[in-house]
Amino acid sequence: MKQYRILIDCKDEKGLVYKISSIFFRHDLNILSNNEFVDDKQNRFFMRSVVDGSVDDSVLKEELAHALPEGASVQIVAPGRKNIVLMATKESHALGDILIRYEAGELDANILAVISNYDTLKPLVEKFDIPYHTVSHNGLERVEHEKKVLELLAGFNNLDYVVLAKYMRILTPGFVSAYEDRIINIHHSFLPAFIGANPYKQAYERGVKIIGATAHFVNNDLDEGPIIAQDVKHVDHAYGWKDMQRLGRDIEKIVLSRALKLALEDRIFVYGNKTVIF
Amino acid sequence: MKQYRILIDCKDEKGLVYKISSIFFRHDLNILSNNEFVDDKQNRFFMRSVVDGSVDDSVLKEELAHALPEGASVQIVAPGRKNIVLMATKESHALGDILIRYEAGELDANILAVISNYDTLKPLVEKFDIPYHTVSHNGLERVEHEKKVLELLAGFNNLDYVVLAKYMRILTPGFVSAYEDRIINIHHSFLPAFIGANPYKQAYERGVKIIGATAHFVNNDLDEGPIIAQDVKHVDHAYGWKDMQRLGRDIEKIVLSRALKLALEDRIFVYGNKTVIF
Amino acid sequence: MKQYRILIDCKDEKGLVYKISSIFFRHDLNILSNNEFVDDKQNRFFMRSVVDGSVDDSVLKEELAHALPEGASVQIVAPGRKNIVLMATKESHALGDILIRYEAGELDANILAVISNYDTLKPLVEKFDIPYHTVSHNGLERVEHEKKVLELLAGFNNLDYVVLAKYMRILTPGFVSAYEDRIINIHHSFLPAFIGANPYKQAYERGVKIIGATAHFVNNDLDEGPIIAQDVKHVDHAYGWKDMQRLGRDIEKIVLSRALKLALEDRIFVYGNKTVIF
Amino acid sequence: MKQYRILIDCKDEKGLVYKISSIFFRHDLNILSNNEFVDDKQNRFFMRSVVDGSVDDSVLKEELAHALPEGASVQIVAPGRKNIVLMATKESHALGDILIRYEAGELDANILAVISNYDTLKPLVEKFDIPYHTVSHNGLERVEHEKKVLELLAGFNNLDYVVLAKYMRILTPGFVSAYEDRIINIHHSFLPAFIGANPYKQAYERGVKIIGATAHFVNNDLDEGPIIAQDVKHVDHAYGWKDMQRLGRDIEKIVLSRALKLALEDRIFVYGNKTVIF
């Protein structure tokens, strides 16, 4: 008996649940949980099932693909540790939050390495026996620097996600396309407010009464990728921008860790610049 | 072509989704939305489907009942206005919130009447051309008073829900059992904190930093019924208990209206002292 | 014995609290509550005191002005009902929320009239015996239409605030300057996200996981005025933009009513495009 | 030039702000921030001023005490690192959150040691070069065990706060009285709901839609001490109690760290079972 996470994303049409569940039934699979969503506007069907039983993955996948509309995406994932690399710059709160969870065995992941453009966080990371790679951007063109990082990343087998835990450099399209829908970033504002640099300063100057943070997949447009999770806190006039930043860090780290957890549990579908999350 | 809301609640077993969806498929019903939940601990399966098509309700119900484990509950509901009666005492915020929504056509409901133990709210209610019945409890035993209210309620055909919009009297088991899982109350605390009288005063004296409200079905144990919705707001030392009450009213009315909306859309399953809400 | 709200806004310098409180002391005024804030960046001091006692307003004001740095703003306000005019278009939720509070005696205000560019809300408003003025914009240039509205407003003596309870027209600088820092608007997004038309549609298309509303004073730049209050709710992929709108209305009305309450209690200082709120 | 935090707590009477600010003025102290609160019910005045200037602490204290009503409490604190000891049992999230902040230099504190009744967290704590003391309760009466812990604590000079970062043992009155208003605990529910053991299980069984956490000072009555900070998150029927616990940990750690920060900044007044927080 094994557990399988089955993720289906296809054009909507009548009878999909019946067709899918009849295949599960024929293979004597027991549905532990089932989530479905139909996007009416885009006529698109999403389903995530967790089943247990005993079946040949490739047979099941083929049968599903055969029964579903053309172009359907079918993923069958065995629960288990995914491989991730963390990237950070100088701030430790988001990275540290992940490290503490990792140490507690709370994350279903192997942290293969931390990559940074500074060595500031090296002492912290090495406490946890995780390899730390400093790739300084000093004196390098953006693309040259990214090339070095990409070479490092390429050295990791079966890398599932790159997690930007306050990595403060903008990625070029070349970098992003190498890990499409697999780079998770935390942005320090409730997007789409305060795109770009120093959002807390922007928020302070705008006089907002709420600050927030957004975890999202990175795509080619800065801060425009599909949103995974957001949260906010109330502030008032007594908050200077450094106070907002301090409070904001608490939001950032919780939101990033929540997004990472959703990714590790295969709960996120990306379509266009949106997500469906079960 | 018609729309149907199908609510199923039964013992969990393998193949339920398959069995149900194959019946839908055979009757050429299109699933518009589908929600399922399995309570592992209690081995119980819940499903709410919205489908459209054309089918004889009683045939569909019988087929489903036949296919499902013994004791299954199957409800097939046509979307449409439900009949409700509101009960209140003297405060107008929760009642008023419902009236404004009603006037705007936002509620899928007919408000048959408002019943109160005072005539305080009569001028407000009559603005909206809704019958107002004062049933004073003056000089009456609790059960005598309730008998009069029950007689009034009995006069309404097809009454779906009784909504206690700050009705400040405790109901006896006799009253409650006449409308099991059909009386929705708003309690002015985040239950189970501050059960009983004057929760804001209790909250003030306890020095809490959060106050809240809870909408729940009423059962025989005071403030112990299945919770439908809850929300909270932050407070600080500068809030006296009347300030808490004032702020709390905003939570109360929103939470009650949300619970009412969930009920009107047939989104709530009650089991034991809990709810499943899709 | 009377109560006074004293609002002081001036350049910061050493000894301000001493100077102010010594004047209060000399007039035998008892401080019931006292709030102060210094904006370091702008070297500016704000203070709101509620005192009781018996003093000649103009004497007190003069003494304070004399003791404070040049250019100080000193307001002495007697608690009491302020005069407001509401403006709306077709939606009733924000307007209705204010009407219900008004009817309950919860607002320290006289609602002099409701002005709308449609007569949709007339039946609702007249239930509450409040004059309703339809000023259709049909066939009128923006400025011509505003001129008519301004003439109406000019007819009200001692008008304190104009409250835009979902008035869906953009105001010109001419209109705004006539009621500087006295027009309160509710914008249906957590500004500065989704400035402009149909923010819920924008939010839906961006795929946000949080929606919100913002009450602010109106200035010449659309949706750029000083923010008074904001709040948000979580949403997910299952929310279409109409669902967001429906949920958003609950945020809008509560946030607008909260902002109005703050204004009626003289708790808001405006400076630049920011507010200090005690 | 030095900074001073001045905390005053006394019977309310007319002229307090004047008397206090005139003393500040005489010593040429500049008020950087000032917060006041009067509890009407208890006729009690609270004030926290941050001033800079140059003054002899004991002279200032004496002058203030002399000017204020009898029994006034006056504290003059120089900003700077306080000494704290953390206590924990087996869970690392709350402790880890504090350690990461400590490492980042975010806490104005020296962590003198971590004390636990298990050695589970020893490897984590020692990464941060903080002494770890295991005081097993195995085979010991509660009071005997506490005696050992108290002896350890007594060995630290100038200990300011004991922070219970998920220390899962109930303290006896003897222990508590040794550190009155100086033991900060995190309780894993929004008190006063779910007092006692396993609150997440209680919450799950009650079917709540909100879970929370509460940081409070410990006094003699279990979970009845003055509340410092609370926060909550929404849950639904799909959360088993372990899911609630997992989500709850994120609330717990943020709330405890916030409470600790408030304590380190001398922002908390305790009176009766309440707090005033500036």
mmCIF file of C-alpha atoms in Angstrom, chain B residues 24-207:
data_model
loop_
_atom_site.group_PDB
_atom_site.id
_atom_site.type_symbol
_atom_site.label_atom_id
_atom_site.label_comp_id
_atom_site.label_asym_id
_atom_site.label_seq_id
_atom_site.Cartn_x
_atom_site.Cartn_y
_atom_site.Cartn_z
ATOM 1 C CA PHE B 24 -24.531 12.101 -12.237
ATOM 2 C CA PHE B 25 -22.954 10.992 -15.514
ATOM 3 C CA ARG B 26 -25.763 8.603 -16.365
ATOM 4 C CA HIS B 27 -28.290 11.412 -15.924
ATOM 5 C CA ASP B 28 -26.149 13.702 -18.035
ATOM 6 C CA LEU B 29 -25.658 16.148 -15.171
ATOM 7 C CA ASN B 30 -22.816 18.614 -15.445
ATOM 8 C CA ILE B 31 -20.841 19.240 -12.230
ATOM 9 C CA LEU B 32 -20.400 22.970 -11.703
ATOM 10 C CA SER B 33 -18.650 22.638 -8.389
ATOM 11 C CA ASN B 34 -17.787 19.783 -6.143
ATOM 12 C CA ASN B 35 -16.519 19.677 -2.606
ATOM 13 C CA GLU B 36 -15.663 16.629 -0.578
ATOM 14 C CA PHE B 37 -14.356 15.998 2.885
ATOM 15 C CA VAL B 38 -13.603 12.848 4.809
ATOM 16 C CA ASP B 39 -13.437 12.972 8.578
ATOM 17 C CA ASP B 40 -10.890 10.218 9.258
ATOM 18 C CA LYS B 41 -11.569 10.092 12.957
ATOM 19 C CA GLN B 42 -15.259 9.500 12.528
ATOM 20 C CA ASN B 43 -15.007 7.674 9.195
ATOM 21 C CA ARG B 44 -17.529 9.985 7.641
ATOM 22 C CA PHE B 45 -17.861 11.343 4.111
ATOM 23 C CA PHE B 46 -19.351 14.725 3.115
ATOM 24 C CA MET B 47 -19.970 15.960 -0.384
ATOM 25 C CA ARG B 48 -21.678 19.013 -1.853
ATOM 26 C CA SER B 49 -22.133 19.128 -5.608
ATOM 27 C CA VAL B 50 -23.747 21.807 -7.675
ATOM 28 C CA VAL B 51 -24.861 20.326 -10.970
ATOM 29 C CA ASP B 52 -27.010 21.401 -13.832
ATOM 30 C CA GLY B 53 -29.104 19.323 -16.139
ATOM 31 C CA SER B 54 -32.552 17.855 -16.122
ATOM 32 C CA VAL B 55 -33.508 15.045 -13.818
ATOM 33 C CA ASP B 56 -36.362 13.940 -11.619
ATOM 34 C CA ASP B 57 -35.325 14.836 -8.052
ATOM 35 C CA SER B 58 -36.906 11.823 -6.461
ATOM 36 C CA VAL B 59 -35.395 9.405 -8.940
ATOM 37 C CA LEU B 60 -31.944 10.892 -8.417
ATOM 38 C CA LYS B 61 -32.360 10.802 -4.671
ATOM 39 C CA GLU B 62 -33.441 7.198 -4.719
ATOM 40 C CA GLU B 63 -30.569 6.109 -6.919
ATOM 41 C CA LEU B 64 -28.080 7.880 -4.717
ATOM 42 C CA ALA B 65 -29.566 6.436 -1.558
ATOM 43 C CA HIS B 66 -29.423 2.989 -3.092
ATOM 44 C CA ALA B 67 -25.764 3.338 -4.101
ATOM 45 C CA LEU B 68 -24.580 4.810 -0.810
ATOM 46 C CA PRO B 69 -23.950 3.070 2.522
ATOM 47 C CA GLU B 70 -26.934 2.502 4.727
ATOM 48 C CA GLY B 71 -28.015 5.523 6.707
ATOM 49 C CA ALA B 72 -26.716 8.020 4.150
ATOM 50 C CA SER B 73 -28.310 11.429 4.164
ATOM 51 C CA VAL B 74 -29.037 12.775 0.675
ATOM 52 C CA GLN B 75 -30.531 16.218 0.111
ATOM 53 C CA ILE B 76 -31.358 17.663 -3.272
ATOM 54 C CA VAL B 77 -32.118 21.340 -3.085
ATOM 55 C CA ALA B 78 -33.143 23.698 -5.834
ATOM 56 C CA PRO B 79 -31.459 27.086 -5.413
ATOM 57 C CA GLY B 80 -34.000 29.701 -4.486
ATOM 58 C CA ARG B 81 -35.307 31.853 -1.707
ATOM 59 C CA LYS B 82 -35.586 30.303 1.699
ATOM 60 C CA ASN B 83 -38.040 31.471 4.313
ATOM 61 C CA ILE B 84 -36.611 32.978 7.461
ATOM 62 C CA VAL B 85 -37.870 34.657 10.598
ATOM 63 C CA LEU B 86 -35.632 37.024 12.510
ATOM 64 C CA MET B 87 -35.705 37.416 16.265
ATOM 65 C CA ALA B 88 -34.154 40.326 18.122
ATOM 66 C CA THR B 89 -34.406 42.208 21.383
ATOM 67 C CA LYS B 90 -33.374 45.870 21.398
ATOM 68 C CA GLU B 91 -30.111 46.252 19.490
ATOM 69 C CA SER B 92 -30.423 47.095 15.815
ATOM 70 C CA HIS B 93 -26.978 46.448 14.342
ATOM 71 C CA ALA B 94 -27.287 42.765 13.412
ATOM 72 C CA LEU B 95 -30.911 43.067 12.407
ATOM 73 C CA GLY B 96 -30.238 46.244 10.446
ATOM 74 C CA ASP B 97 -27.376 44.643 8.587
ATOM 75 C CA ILE B 98 -29.693 41.880 7.401
ATOM 76 C CA LEU B 99 -32.422 44.359 6.474
ATOM 77 C CA ILE B 100 -30.074 46.440 4.314
ATOM 78 C CA ARG B 101 -28.879 43.315 2.500
ATOM 79 C CA TYR B 102 -32.462 42.190 2.094
ATOM 80 C CA GLU B 103 -33.521 45.507 0.609
ATOM 81 C CA ALA B 104 -30.576 45.315 -1.807
ATOM 82 C CA GLY B 105 -31.718 41.901 -2.983
ATOM 83 C CA GLU B 106 -28.505 40.372 -1.716
ATOM 84 C CA LEU B 107 -30.159 37.662 0.385
ATOM 85 C CA ASP B 108 -31.714 34.603 -1.197
ATOM 86 C CA ALA B 109 -34.465 34.725 1.399
ATOM 87 C CA ASN B 110 -37.931 35.913 2.261
ATOM 88 C CA ILE B 111 -38.038 37.541 5.668
ATOM 89 C CA LEU B 112 -41.449 36.471 6.859
ATOM 90 C CA ALA B 113 -41.380 38.457 10.075
ATOM 91 C CA VAL B 114 -39.362 39.866 12.925
ATOM 92 C CA ILE B 115 -40.276 38.724 16.414
ATOM 93 C CA SER B 116 -39.074 40.560 19.498
ATOM 94 C CA ASN B 117 -39.770 40.637 23.197
ATOM 95 C CA TYR B 118 -39.768 44.461 22.997
ATOM 96 C CA ASP B 119 -41.252 46.913 20.539
ATOM 97 C CA THR B 120 -38.040 48.967 20.364
ATOM 98 C CA LEU B 121 -37.139 47.854 16.859
ATOM 99 C CA LYS B 122 -40.632 48.116 15.405
ATOM 100 C CA PRO B 123 -40.101 51.497 13.708
ATOM 101 C CA LEU B 124 -36.942 50.251 12.004
ATOM 102 C CA VAL B 125 -38.442 46.986 10.814
ATOM 103 C CA GLU B 126 -41.634 48.529 9.520
ATOM 104 C CA LYS B 127 -39.641 50.873 7.300
ATOM 105 C CA PHE B 128 -38.837 47.727 5.340
ATOM 106 C CA ASP B 129 -42.449 46.550 5.183
ATOM 107 C CA ILE B 130 -41.761 43.481 7.234
ATOM 108 C CA PRO B 131 -44.304 42.342 9.832
ATOM 109 C CA TYR B 132 -43.145 42.950 13.395
ATOM 110 C CA HIS B 133 -44.491 40.929 16.268
ATOM 111 C CA THR B 134 -43.875 41.977 19.834
ATOM 112 C CA VAL B 135 -44.182 39.068 22.221
ATOM 113 C CA SER B 136 -43.453 40.567 25.592
ATOM 114 C CA HIS B 137 -42.070 38.230 28.220
ATOM 115 C CA ASN B 138 -43.444 40.496 30.919
ATOM 116 C CA GLY B 139 -45.058 38.529 33.672
ATOM 117 C CA LEU B 140 -44.657 35.232 31.838
ATOM 118 C CA GLU B 141 -42.778 32.098 32.766
ATOM 119 C CA ARG B 142 -40.051 31.304 30.239
ATOM 120 C CA VAL B 143 -41.991 28.370 28.815
ATOM 121 C CA GLU B 144 -45.236 30.346 28.545
ATOM 122 C CA HIS B 145 -43.426 33.066 26.639
ATOM 123 C CA GLU B 146 -41.782 30.570 24.325
ATOM 124 C CA LYS B 147 -45.137 28.904 23.728
ATOM 125 C CA LYS B 148 -46.451 32.166 22.333
ATOM 126 C CA VAL B 149 -43.400 32.573 20.092
ATOM 127 C CA LEU B 150 -43.644 28.958 18.933
ATOM 128 C CA GLU B 151 -47.305 29.476 18.032
ATOM 129 C CA LEU B 152 -46.326 32.462 15.928
ATOM 130 C CA LEU B 153 -43.571 30.516 14.216
ATOM 131 C CA ALA B 154 -45.902 27.594 13.583
ATOM 132 C CA GLY B 155 -48.072 29.935 11.575
ATOM 133 C CA PHE B 156 -45.393 30.329 8.902
ATOM 134 C CA ASN B 157 -45.355 27.763 6.141
ATOM 135 C CA ASN B 158 -42.097 26.261 5.010
ATOM 136 C CA LEU B 159 -40.000 28.117 7.514
ATOM 137 C CA ASP B 160 -36.358 27.260 6.868
ATOM 138 C CA TYR B 161 -34.359 29.188 9.453
ATOM 139 C CA VAL B 162 -34.890 31.181 12.612
ATOM 140 C CA VAL B 163 -32.154 33.798 12.905
ATOM 141 C CA LEU B 164 -31.404 35.205 16.341
ATOM 142 C CA ALA B 165 -30.059 38.658 15.524
ATOM 143 C CA LYS B 166 -29.150 39.523 19.120
ATOM 144 C CA TYR B 167 -32.188 37.924 20.725
ATOM 145 C CA MET B 168 -31.100 38.190 24.321
ATOM 146 C CA ARG B 169 -33.100 35.397 25.902
ATOM 147 C CA ILE B 170 -31.972 31.858 26.551
ATOM 148 C CA LEU B 171 -34.048 29.250 24.748
ATOM 149 C CA THR B 172 -35.270 26.123 26.490
ATOM 150 C CA PRO B 173 -34.620 22.631 25.081
ATOM 151 C CA GLY B 174 -38.266 22.451 24.087
ATOM 152 C CA PHE B 175 -37.937 25.452 21.827
ATOM 153 C CA VAL B 176 -34.618 24.351 20.383
ATOM 154 C CA SER B 177 -35.753 20.837 19.544
ATOM 155 C CA ALA B 178 -38.612 22.243 17.467
ATOM 156 C CA TYR B 179 -36.063 23.765 15.075
ATOM 157 C CA GLU B 180 -33.055 21.491 15.312
ATOM 158 C CA ASP B 181 -30.023 22.797 13.370
ATOM 159 C CA ARG B 182 -32.239 25.566 12.026
ATOM 160 C CA ILE B 183 -31.763 28.261 14.655
ATOM 161 C CA ILE B 184 -28.734 30.464 13.944
ATOM 162 C CA ASN B 185 -27.465 32.627 16.784
ATOM 163 C CA ILE B 186 -24.782 35.261 17.080
ATOM 164 C CA HIS B 187 -22.854 35.135 20.325
ATOM 165 C CA HIS B 188 -20.825 38.185 21.255
ATOM 166 C CA SER B 189 -17.546 36.461 22.028
ATOM 167 C CA PHE B 190 -15.109 34.110 20.321
ATOM 168 C CA LEU B 191 -16.581 31.005 21.862
ATOM 169 C CA PRO B 192 -15.793 29.069 23.948
ATOM 170 C CA ALA B 193 -14.371 32.107 25.714
ATOM 171 C CA PHE B 194 -16.877 34.081 27.759
ATOM 172 C CA ILE B 195 -19.884 31.833 27.682
ATOM 173 C CA GLY B 196 -22.966 33.393 29.226
ATOM 174 C CA ALA B 197 -24.003 36.914 30.086
ATOM 175 C CA ASN B 198 -22.189 40.125 29.210
ATOM 176 C CA PRO B 199 -19.134 38.712 27.474
ATOM 177 C CA TYR B 200 -17.692 42.164 26.752
ATOM 178 C CA LYS B 201 -17.633 42.925 30.437
ATOM 179 C CA GLN B 202 -15.997 39.576 31.054
ATOM 180 C CA ALA B 203 -13.483 40.295 28.300
ATOM 181 C CA TYR B 204 -12.722 43.720 29.704
ATOM 182 C CA GLU B 205 -12.183 42.328 33.171
ATOM 183 C CA ARG B 206 -9.956 39.566 31.881
ATOM 184 C CA GLY B 207 -7.855 42.135 30.020
#
